[in-house]
Tab-separated table of N, CA, C and O in Angstrom:
chain	number	residue	atom	x	y	z
X	267	MET	N	161.559	-3.977	-146.109
X	267	MET	CA	161.301	-2.817	-145.301
X	267	MET	C	162.047	-2.968	-143.973
X	267	MET	O	162.031	-4.015	-143.372
X	268	THR	N	162.594	-1.876	-143.569
X	268	THR	CA	163.350	-1.928	-142.330
X	268	THR	C	162.409	-1.762	-141.151
X	268	THR	O	161.230	-1.392	-141.293
X	269	MET	N	162.938	-2.043	-140.039
X	269	MET	CA	162.163	-1.954	-138.810
X	269	MET	C	161.741	-0.502	-138.558
X	269	MET	O	160.626	-0.257	-138.092
X	270	LYS	N	162.623	0.424	-138.885
X	270	LYS	CA	162.329	1.844	-138.691
X	270	LYS	C	161.182	2.268	-139.608
X	270	LYS	O	160.282	2.996	-139.185
X	271	ALA	N	161.149	1.826	-140.824
X	271	ALA	CA	160.097	2.168	-141.767
X	271	ALA	C	158.780	1.551	-141.348
X	271	ALA	O	157.716	2.174	-141.451
X	272	LYS	N	158.834	0.300	-140.854
X	272	LYS	CA	157.607	-0.359	-140.386
X	272	LYS	C	157.033	0.373	-139.175
X	272	LYS	O	155.830	0.576	-139.069
X	273	LEU	N	157.925	0.775	-138.262
X	273	LEU	CA	157.485	1.501	-137.069
X	273	LEU	C	156.899	2.862	-137.461
X	273	LEU	O	155.870	3.283	-136.926
X	274	PHE	N	157.527	3.531	-138.430
X	274	PHE	CA	157.021	4.813	-138.914
X	274	PHE	C	155.655	4.637	-139.570
X	274	PHE	O	154.740	5.441	-139.337
X	275	ALA	N	155.469	3.594	-140.377
X	275	ALA	CA	154.187	3.329	-141.031
X	275	ALA	C	153.125	3.006	-139.991
X	275	ALA	O	151.973	3.453	-140.098
X	276	LEU	N	153.484	2.257	-138.973
X	276	LEU	CA	152.536	1.919	-137.907
X	276	LEU	C	152.130	3.177	-137.139
X	276	LEU	O	150.945	3.380	-136.848
X	277	MET	N	153.083	4.025	-136.821
X	277	MET	CA	152.783	5.261	-136.105
X	277	MET	C	151.924	6.197	-136.975
X	277	MET	O	150.996	6.827	-136.476
X	278	ALA	N	152.227	6.261	-138.265
X	278	ALA	CA	151.431	7.092	-139.174
X	278	ALA	C	150.010	6.566	-139.251
X	278	ALA	O	149.046	7.337	-139.295
X	279	GLY	N	149.834	5.263	-139.256
X	279	GLY	CA	148.496	4.671	-139.266
X	279	GLY	C	147.723	5.020	-138.005
X	279	GLY	O	146.531	5.335	-138.055
X	280	PHE	N	148.402	4.929	-136.843
X	280	PHE	CA	147.745	5.287	-135.582
X	280	PHE	C	147.361	6.767	-135.544
X	280	PHE	O	146.277	7.124	-135.099
X	281	VAL	N	148.227	7.625	-136.033
X	281	VAL	CA	147.931	9.054	-136.082
X	281	VAL	C	146.738	9.303	-137.004
X	281	VAL	O	145.830	10.081	-136.675
X	282	PHE	N	146.732	8.613	-138.168
X	282	PHE	CA	145.609	8.755	-139.092
X	282	PHE	C	144.305	8.290	-138.443
X	282	PHE	O	143.274	8.967	-138.540
X	283	LEU	N	144.337	7.150	-137.759
X	283	LEU	CA	143.134	6.636	-137.080
X	283	LEU	C	142.697	7.594	-135.961
X	283	LEU	O	141.499	7.844	-135.780
X	284	LEU	N	143.654	8.124	-135.218
X	284	LEU	CA	143.339	9.048	-134.139
X	284	LEU	C	142.703	10.324	-134.689
X	284	LEU	O	141.683	10.789	-134.186
X	285	LEU	N	143.277	10.898	-135.731
X	285	LEU	CA	142.717	12.103	-136.332
X	285	LEU	C	141.351	11.831	-136.951
X	285	LEU	O	140.419	12.634	-136.811
X	286	SER	N	141.211	10.697	-137.629
X	286	SER	CA	139.931	10.350	-138.241
X	286	SER	C	138.850	10.180	-137.187
X	286	SER	O	137.730	10.676	-137.334
X	287	SER	N	139.165	9.474	-136.105
X	287	SER	CA	138.165	9.274	-135.049
X	287	SER	C	137.840	10.600	-134.361
X	287	SER	O	136.689	10.861	-133.995
X	288	THR	N	138.830	11.470	-134.193
X	288	THR	CA	138.589	12.776	-133.579
X	288	THR	C	137.652	13.618	-134.448
X	288	THR	O	136.691	14.213	-133.941
X	289	PHE	N	137.915	13.651	-135.743
X	289	PHE	CA	137.036	14.409	-136.635
X	289	PHE	C	135.635	13.806	-136.696
X	289	PHE	O	134.645	14.536	-136.761
X	290	LEU	N	135.516	12.499	-136.647
X	290	LEU	CA	134.210	11.846	-136.632
X	290	LEU	C	133.431	12.213	-135.374
X	290	LEU	O	132.247	12.557	-135.439
X	291	VAL	N	134.110	12.151	-134.212
X	291	VAL	CA	133.455	12.522	-132.947
X	291	VAL	C	133.052	13.991	-132.971
X	291	VAL	O	131.938	14.352	-132.553
X	292	LEU	N	133.916	14.857	-133.462
X	292	LEU	CA	133.584	16.280	-133.555
X	292	LEU	C	132.385	16.518	-134.465
X	292	LEU	O	131.493	17.311	-134.145
X	293	TRP	N	132.332	15.833	-135.589
X	293	TRP	CA	131.223	15.992	-136.523
X	293	TRP	C	129.915	15.514	-135.887
X	293	TRP	O	128.878	16.179	-135.980
X	294	LEU	N	129.957	14.361	-135.194
X	294	LEU	CA	128.762	13.833	-134.526
X	294	LEU	C	128.297	14.774	-133.414
X	294	LEU	O	127.091	15.032	-133.263
X	295	GLU	N	129.226	15.286	-132.625
X	295	GLU	CA	128.864	16.196	-131.536
X	295	GLU	C	128.299	17.510	-132.078
X	295	GLU	O	127.366	18.065	-131.517
X	296	ARG	N	128.867	18.011	-133.161
X	296	ARG	CA	128.355	19.236	-133.760
X	296	ARG	C	126.917	19.044	-134.215
X	296	ARG	O	126.056	19.890	-133.996
X	297	ASN	N	126.634	17.906	-134.858
X	297	ASN	CA	125.260	17.623	-135.297
X	297	ASN	C	124.315	17.490	-134.116
X	297	ASN	O	123.176	17.968	-134.157
X	298	THR	N	124.779	16.830	-133.057
X	298	THR	CA	123.945	16.683	-131.860
X	298	THR	C	123.654	18.041	-131.238
X	298	THR	O	122.513	18.336	-130.862
X	299	LEU	N	124.683	18.877	-131.107
X	299	LEU	CA	124.486	20.214	-130.539
X	299	LEU	C	123.575	21.067	-131.406
X	299	LEU	O	122.732	21.810	-130.894
X	300	GLU	N	123.724	20.959	-132.712
X	300	GLU	CA	122.858	21.724	-133.619
X	300	GLU	C	121.413	21.279	-133.474
X	300	GLU	O	120.498	22.107	-133.428
X	301	LYS	N	121.196	19.979	-133.363
X	301	LYS	CA	119.836	19.460	-133.203
X	301	LYS	C	119.230	19.931	-131.887
X	301	LYS	O	118.089	20.388	-131.850
X	302	LYS	N	120.004	19.843	-130.803
X	302	LYS	CA	119.496	20.301	-129.505
X	302	LYS	C	119.257	21.810	-129.515
X	302	LYS	O	118.280	22.294	-128.934
X	303	GLY	N	120.135	22.558	-130.183
X	303	GLY	CA	119.934	24.001	-130.289
X	303	GLY	C	118.646	24.337	-131.034
X	303	GLY	O	117.910	25.234	-130.632
X	304	ASN	N	118.364	23.608	-132.109
X	304	ASN	CA	117.120	23.829	-132.854
X	304	ASN	C	115.905	23.483	-132.000
X	304	ASN	O	114.883	24.182	-132.048
X	305	GLU	N	116.001	22.398	-131.230
X	305	GLU	CA	114.881	22.016	-130.358
X	305	GLU	C	114.626	23.084	-129.301
X	305	GLU	O	113.476	23.441	-129.034
X	306	ILE	N	115.698	23.599	-128.716
X	306	ILE	CA	115.548	24.640	-127.696
X	306	ILE	C	114.975	25.910	-128.313
X	306	ILE	O	114.092	26.557	-127.733
X	307	THR	N	115.444	26.265	-129.482
X	307	THR	CA	114.928	27.451	-130.174
X	307	THR	C	113.440	27.302	-130.469
X	307	THR	O	112.650	28.231	-130.242
X	308	ASP	N	113.041	26.126	-130.961
X	308	ASP	CA	111.621	25.894	-131.230
X	308	ASP	C	110.790	25.989	-129.959
X	308	ASP	O	109.694	26.565	-129.959
X	309	GLU	N	111.310	25.437	-128.867
X	309	GLU	CA	110.578	25.476	-127.601
X	309	GLU	C	110.428	26.907	-127.096
X	309	GLU	O	109.355	27.306	-126.632
X	310	VAL	N	111.501	27.677	-127.207
X	310	VAL	CA	111.454	29.082	-126.764
X	310	VAL	C	110.450	29.861	-127.602
X	310	VAL	O	109.668	30.662	-127.075
X	311	TRP	N	110.434	29.641	-128.930
X	311	TRP	CA	109.474	30.332	-129.796
X	311	TRP	C	108.044	29.975	-129.430
X	311	TRP	O	107.169	30.842	-129.390
X	312	LYS	N	107.802	28.691	-129.165
X	312	LYS	CA	106.447	28.269	-128.799
X	312	LYS	C	106.012	28.917	-127.491
X	312	LYS	O	104.873	29.380	-127.363
X	313	GLU	N	106.911	28.943	-126.507
X	313	GLU	CA	106.582	29.578	-125.229
X	313	GLU	C	106.349	31.073	-125.406
X	313	GLU	O	105.444	31.643	-124.799
X	314	ALA	N	107.170	31.704	-126.229
X	314	ALA	CA	107.003	33.142	-126.472
X	314	ALA	C	105.674	33.423	-127.163
X	314	ALA	O	104.981	34.382	-126.817
X	315	GLU	N	105.312	32.593	-128.142
X	315	GLU	CA	104.030	32.776	-128.823
X	315	GLU	C	102.869	32.596	-127.854
X	315	GLU	O	101.908	33.374	-127.871
X	316	THR	N	102.956	31.575	-127.007
X	316	THR	CA	101.893	31.328	-126.033
X	316	THR	C	101.772	32.510	-125.072
X	316	THR	O	100.663	32.982	-124.797
X	317	LYS	N	102.907	32.984	-124.576
X	317	LYS	CA	102.888	34.119	-123.653
X	317	LYS	C	102.338	35.361	-124.338
X	317	LYS	O	101.544	36.102	-123.751
X	318	LEU	N	102.734	35.584	-125.581
X	318	LEU	CA	102.248	36.744	-126.322
X	318	LEU	C	100.742	36.658	-126.552
X	318	LEU	O	100.030	37.654	-126.400
X	319	GLU	N	100.240	35.471	-126.874
X	319	GLU	CA	98.800	35.306	-127.069
X	319	GLU	C	98.044	35.626	-125.794
X	319	GLU	O	97.004	36.301	-125.828
X	320	VAL	N	98.560	35.164	-124.653
X	320	VAL	CA	97.904	35.429	-123.366
X	320	VAL	C	97.904	36.929	-123.079
X	320	VAL	O	96.877	37.490	-122.659
X	321	GLU	N	99.035	37.581	-123.321
X	321	GLU	CA	99.119	39.016	-123.051
X	321	GLU	C	98.218	39.824	-123.987
X	321	GLU	O	97.580	40.789	-123.555
X	322	VAL	N	98.158	39.440	-125.245
X	322	VAL	CA	97.286	40.149	-126.194
X	322	VAL	C	95.823	39.951	-125.813
X	322	VAL	O	95.021	40.891	-125.870
X	323	GLU	N	95.475	38.748	-125.404
X	323	GLU	CA	94.096	38.488	-124.990
X	323	GLU	C	93.741	39.300	-123.751
X	323	GLU	O	92.649	39.879	-123.666
X	324	ALA	N	94.665	39.375	-122.786
X	324	ALA	CA	94.415	40.177	-121.586
X	324	ALA	C	94.273	41.656	-121.943
X	324	ALA	O	93.410	42.353	-121.399
X	325	PHE	N	95.103	42.125	-122.870
X	325	PHE	CA	95.020	43.520	-123.308
X	325	PHE	C	93.687	43.797	-123.990
X	325	PHE	O	93.049	44.824	-123.745
X	326	ALA	N	93.246	42.871	-124.840
X	326	ALA	CA	91.962	43.040	-125.527
X	326	ALA	C	90.811	43.041	-124.523
X	326	ALA	O	89.865	43.831	-124.658
X	327	ASN	N	90.894	42.177	-123.515
X	327	ASN	CA	89.853	42.158	-122.483
X	327	ASN	C	89.824	43.468	-121.709
X	327	ASN	O	88.748	43.979	-121.393
X	328	GLN	N	91.002	44.004	-121.407
X	328	GLN	CA	91.059	45.281	-120.696
X	328	GLN	C	90.458	46.400	-121.543
X	328	GLN	O	89.722	47.245	-121.040
X	329	ILE	N	90.750	46.397	-122.823
X	329	ILE	CA	90.174	47.412	-123.715
X	329	ILE	C	88.659	47.298	-123.753
X	329	ILE	O	87.948	48.306	-123.688
X	330	SER	N	88.151	46.071	-123.847
X	330	SER	CA	86.695	45.912	-123.905
X	330	SER	C	86.042	46.354	-122.596
X	330	SER	O	84.981	46.985	-122.615
X	331	ARG	N	86.691	46.061	-121.450
X	331	ARG	CA	86.142	46.522	-120.167
X	331	ARG	C	86.142	48.043	-120.101
X	331	ARG	O	85.174	48.654	-119.631
X	332	ASN	N	87.216	48.657	-120.593
X	332	ASN	CA	87.280	50.120	-120.588
X	332	ASN	C	86.214	50.727	-121.490
X	332	ASN	O	85.623	51.758	-121.154
X	333	LEU	N	85.957	50.099	-122.632
X	333	LEU	CA	84.916	50.604	-123.528
X	333	LEU	C	83.536	50.496	-122.883
X	333	LEU	O	82.710	51.409	-123.010
X	334	VAL	N	83.292	49.395	-122.196
X	334	VAL	CA	82.005	49.237	-121.509
X	334	VAL	C	81.858	50.296	-120.427
X	334	VAL	O	80.795	50.926	-120.294
X	335	GLU	N	82.927	50.534	-119.651
X	335	GLU	CA	82.874	51.567	-118.619
X	335	GLU	C	82.660	52.952	-119.222
X	335	GLU	O	81.907	53.764	-118.679
X	336	LEU	N	83.314	53.212	-120.341
X	336	LEU	CA	83.142	54.497	-121.017
X	336	LEU	C	81.703	54.667	-121.491
X	336	LEU	O	81.108	55.732	-121.320
X	337	GLU	N	81.150	53.619	-122.050
X	337	GLU	CA	79.758	53.680	-122.518
X	337	GLU	C	78.806	53.924	-121.351
X	337	GLU	O	77.876	54.736	-121.445
X	338	GLN	N	79.037	53.239	-120.235
X	338	GLN	CA	78.177	53.434	-119.068
X	338	GLN	C	78.309	54.858	-118.530
X	338	GLN	O	77.311	55.475	-118.140
X	339	SER	N	79.523	55.379	-118.541
X	339	SER	CA	79.736	56.747	-118.074
X	339	SER	C	79.026	57.748	-118.982
X	339	SER	O	78.417	58.714	-118.498
X	340	MET	N	79.106	57.506	-120.294
X	340	MET	CA	78.417	58.400	-121.230
X	340	MET	C	76.907	58.331	-121.024
X	340	MET	O	76.227	59.368	-121.075
X	341	GLU	N	76.385	57.149	-120.781
X	341	GLU	CA	74.953	57.018	-120.541
X	341	GLU	C	74.537	57.774	-119.286
X	341	GLU	O	73.493	58.435	-119.261
X	342	LYS	N	75.359	57.707	-118.231
X	342	LYS	CA	75.047	58.439	-117.000
X	342	LYS	C	75.084	59.945	-117.243
X	342	LYS	O	74.222	60.675	-116.744
X	343	ASN	N	76.068	60.396	-118.011
X	343	ASN	CA	76.142	61.827	-118.317
X	343	ASN	C	74.927	62.288	-119.103
X	343	ASN	O	74.372	63.362	-118.841
X	344	MET	N	74.528	61.493	-120.082
X	344	MET	CA	73.353	61.874	-120.874
X	344	MET	C	72.090	61.857	-120.019
X	344	MET	O	71.229	62.733	-120.154
X	345	LEU	N	71.991	60.897	-119.114
X	345	LEU	CA	70.826	60.837	-118.234
X	345	LEU	C	70.809	62.042	-117.296
X	345	LEU	O	69.752	62.652	-117.088
X	346	ASN	N	71.975	62.402	-116.769
X	346	ASN	CA	72.041	63.586	-115.903
X	346	ASN	C	71.664	64.846	-116.671
X	346	ASN	O	70.973	65.719	-116.146
X	347	ALA	N	72.113	64.955	-117.910
X	347	ALA	CA	71.743	66.115	-118.721
X	347	ALA	C	70.244	66.141	-118.974
X	347	ALA	O	69.617	67.205	-118.951
X	348	ALA	N	69.666	64.969	-119.203
X	348	ALA	CA	68.218	64.908	-119.425
X	348	ALA	C	67.462	65.306	-118.170
X	348	ALA	O	66.458	66.033	-118.246
X	349	TYR	N	67.931	64.847	-116.997
X	349	TYR	CA	67.277	65.236	-115.744
X	349	TYR	C	67.401	66.738	-115.505
X	349	TYR	O	66.454	67.389	-115.056
X	350	LEU	N	68.560	67.302	-115.820
X	350	LEU	CA	68.750	68.745	-115.670
X	350	LEU	C	67.794	69.503	-116.579
X	350	LEU	O	67.144	70.453	-116.156
X	351	LEU	N	67.688	69.069	-117.816
X	351	LEU	CA	66.777	69.708	-118.753
X	351	LEU	C	65.331	69.586	-118.277
X	351	LEU	O	64.563	70.543	-118.349
X	352	GLN	N	64.987	68.441	-117.735
X	352	GLN	CA	63.623	68.230	-117.223
X	352	GLN	C	63.335	69.180	-116.062
X	352	GLN	O	62.250	69.776	-115.993
X	353	GLU	N	64.297	69.327	-115.163
X	353	GLU	CA	64.103	70.211	-114.022
X	353	GLU	C	64.006	71.672	-114.463
X	353	GLU	O	63.207	72.435	-113.925
X	354	GLN	N	64.818	72.040	-115.434
X	354	GLN	CA	64.777	73.412	-115.929
X	354	GLN	C	63.446	73.687	-116.626
X	354	GLN	O	62.918	74.792	-116.551
X	355	ASP	N	62.927	72.687	-117.314
X	355	ASP	CA	61.693	72.846	-118.081
X	355	ASP	C	60.468	72.898	-117.178
X	355	ASP	O	59.442	73.426	-117.561
X	356	ARG	N	60.545	72.352	-115.984
X	356	ARG	CA	59.390	72.312	-115.081
X	356	ARG	C	58.920	73.696	-114.677
X	356	ARG	O	57.731	73.977	-114.624
X	357	GLY	N	59.862	74.519	-114.357
X	357	GLY	CA	59.486	75.820	-113.810
X	357	GLY	C	59.113	76.848	-114.851
X	357	GLY	O	58.341	77.761	-114.585
X	358	ARG	N	59.615	76.704	-116.077
X	358	ARG	CA	59.354	77.733	-117.073
X	358	ARG	C	59.563	77.151	-118.466
X	358	ARG	O	60.047	76.052	-118.641
X	359	THR	N	59.234	77.950	-119.436
X	359	THR	CA	59.426	77.550	-120.824
X	359	THR	C	60.872	77.834	-121.214
X	359	THR	O	61.400	78.911	-120.934
X	360	LEU	N	61.505	76.881	-121.848
X	360	LEU	CA	62.907	77.039	-122.248
X	360	LEU	C	62.981	77.627	-123.652
X	360	LEU	O	62.220	77.265	-124.531
X	361	HIS	N	63.906	78.532	-123.833
X	361	HIS	CA	64.156	79.135	-125.132
X	361	HIS	C	65.503	78.647	-125.655
X	361	HIS	O	66.253	77.972	-124.952
X	362	ASN	N	65.818	79.010	-126.891
X	362	ASN	CA	67.072	78.569	-127.493
X	362	ASN	C	68.296	79.017	-126.684
X	362	ASN	O	69.269	78.278	-126.559
X	363	GLU	N	68.249	80.222	-126.123
X	363	GLU	CA	69.368	80.700	-125.317
X	363	GLU	C	69.546	79.832	-124.080
X	363	GLU	O	70.672	79.524	-123.675
X	364	ASP	N	68.424	79.427	-123.472
X	364	ASP	CA	68.497	78.552	-122.296
X	364	ASP	C	69.101	77.196	-122.673
X	364	ASP	O	69.922	76.644	-121.934
X	365	LEU	N	68.685	76.682	-123.826
X	365	LEU	CA	69.215	75.388	-124.261
X	365	LEU	C	70.716	75.471	-124.555
X	365	LEU	O	71.474	74.551	-124.242
X	366	LYS	N	71.150	76.579	-125.139
X	366	LYS	CA	72.584	76.760	-125.410
X	366	LYS	C	73.375	76.817	-124.107
X	366	LYS	O	74.451	76.229	-123.983
X	367	ARG	N	72.838	77.533	-123.108
X	367	ARG	CA	73.506	77.634	-121.815
X	367	ARG	C	73.584	76.266	-121.141
X	367	ARG	O	74.631	75.878	-120.601
X	368	LEU	N	72.503	75.511	-121.201
X	368	LEU	CA	72.494	74.160	-120.622
X	368	LEU	C	73.472	73.238	-121.352
X	368	LEU	O	74.133	72.396	-120.738
X	369	ALA	N	73.551	73.388	-122.651
X	369	ALA	CA	74.486	72.564	-123.423
X	369	ALA	C	75.918	72.852	-122.997
X	369	ALA	O	76.733	71.939	-122.862
X	370	GLU	N	76.238	74.132	-122.750
X	370	GLU	CA	77.585	74.473	-122.289
X	370	GLU	C	77.833	73.940	-120.885
X	370	GLU	O	78.922	73.446	-120.586
X	371	GLN	N	76.824	74.018	-120.008
X	371	GLN	CA	76.983	73.541	-118.636
X	371	GLN	C	77.183	72.019	-118.580
X	371	GLN	O	78.003	71.537	-117.808
X	372	THR	N	76.440	71.301	-119.381
X	372	THR	CA	76.502	69.830	-119.319
X	372	THR	C	77.558	69.247	-120.244
X	372	THR	O	77.922	68.089	-120.106
X	373	GLY	N	78.059	70.027	-121.190
X	373	GLY	CA	79.029	69.499	-122.137
X	373	GLY	C	78.376	68.693	-123.257
X	373	GLY	O	79.058	68.027	-124.018
X	374	MET	N	77.059	68.778	-123.362
X	374	MET	CA	76.341	68.059	-124.407
X	374	MET	C	76.213	68.967	-125.634
X	374	MET	O	75.967	70.152	-125.495
X	375	THR	N	76.372	68.391	-126.802
X	375	THR	CA	76.275	69.188	-128.007
X	375	THR	C	74.909	69.086	-128.656
X	375	THR	O	74.510	69.976	-129.384
X	376	ASP	N	74.180	68.006	-128.372
X	376	ASP	CA	72.849	67.820	-128.968
X	376	ASP	C	71.852	67.459	-127.876
X	376	ASP	O	72.175	66.756	-126.927
X	377	PHE	N	70.647	67.963	-128.051
X	377	PHE	CA	69.548	67.587	-127.165
X	377	PHE	C	68.470	66.961	-128.026
X	377	PHE	O	68.165	67.439	-129.124
X	378	TYR	N	67.917	65.876	-127.550
X	378	TYR	CA	66.778	65.251	-128.223
X	378	TYR	C	65.573	65.481	-127.339
X	378	TYR	O	65.511	64.976	-126.220
X	379	LEU	N	64.641	66.268	-127.841
X	379	LEU	CA	63.494	66.656	-127.034
X	379	LEU	C	62.339	65.718	-127.239
X	379	LEU	O	62.028	65.315	-128.367
X	380	THR	N	61.721	65.313	-126.121
X	380	THR	CA	60.507	64.450	-126.163
X	380	THR	C	59.500	65.018	-125.201
X	380	THR	O	59.772	65.981	-124.480
X	381	ASN	N	58.362	64.391	-125.160
X	381	ASN	CA	57.334	64.832	-124.197
X	381	ASN	C	57.669	64.392	-122.802
X	381	ASN	O	58.104	63.382	-122.499
């Protein structure tokens, strides 16, 4: 083998080693980046789920508070209608026409009569 052929073979070997090491480093870095990307994605999903759970719980609490307030308001309206009916009944005997008029005034559709 001539000196030129030996030098060419040596240079080809170095190029092969350089390319092989470059591809190995690229493959290792790609795997590392993929692993870190998956970890970040998992962390973001967990944080999003936690935040969503907190927001849904707050929304449910707000709905329950609104329902309680609505119920209390309805109870006050019914009590006011009962007091109105009581006051109307004190002075005179109520007839069906009077009850219909009171129902329209109070917005109540049913009256439950007691002593």
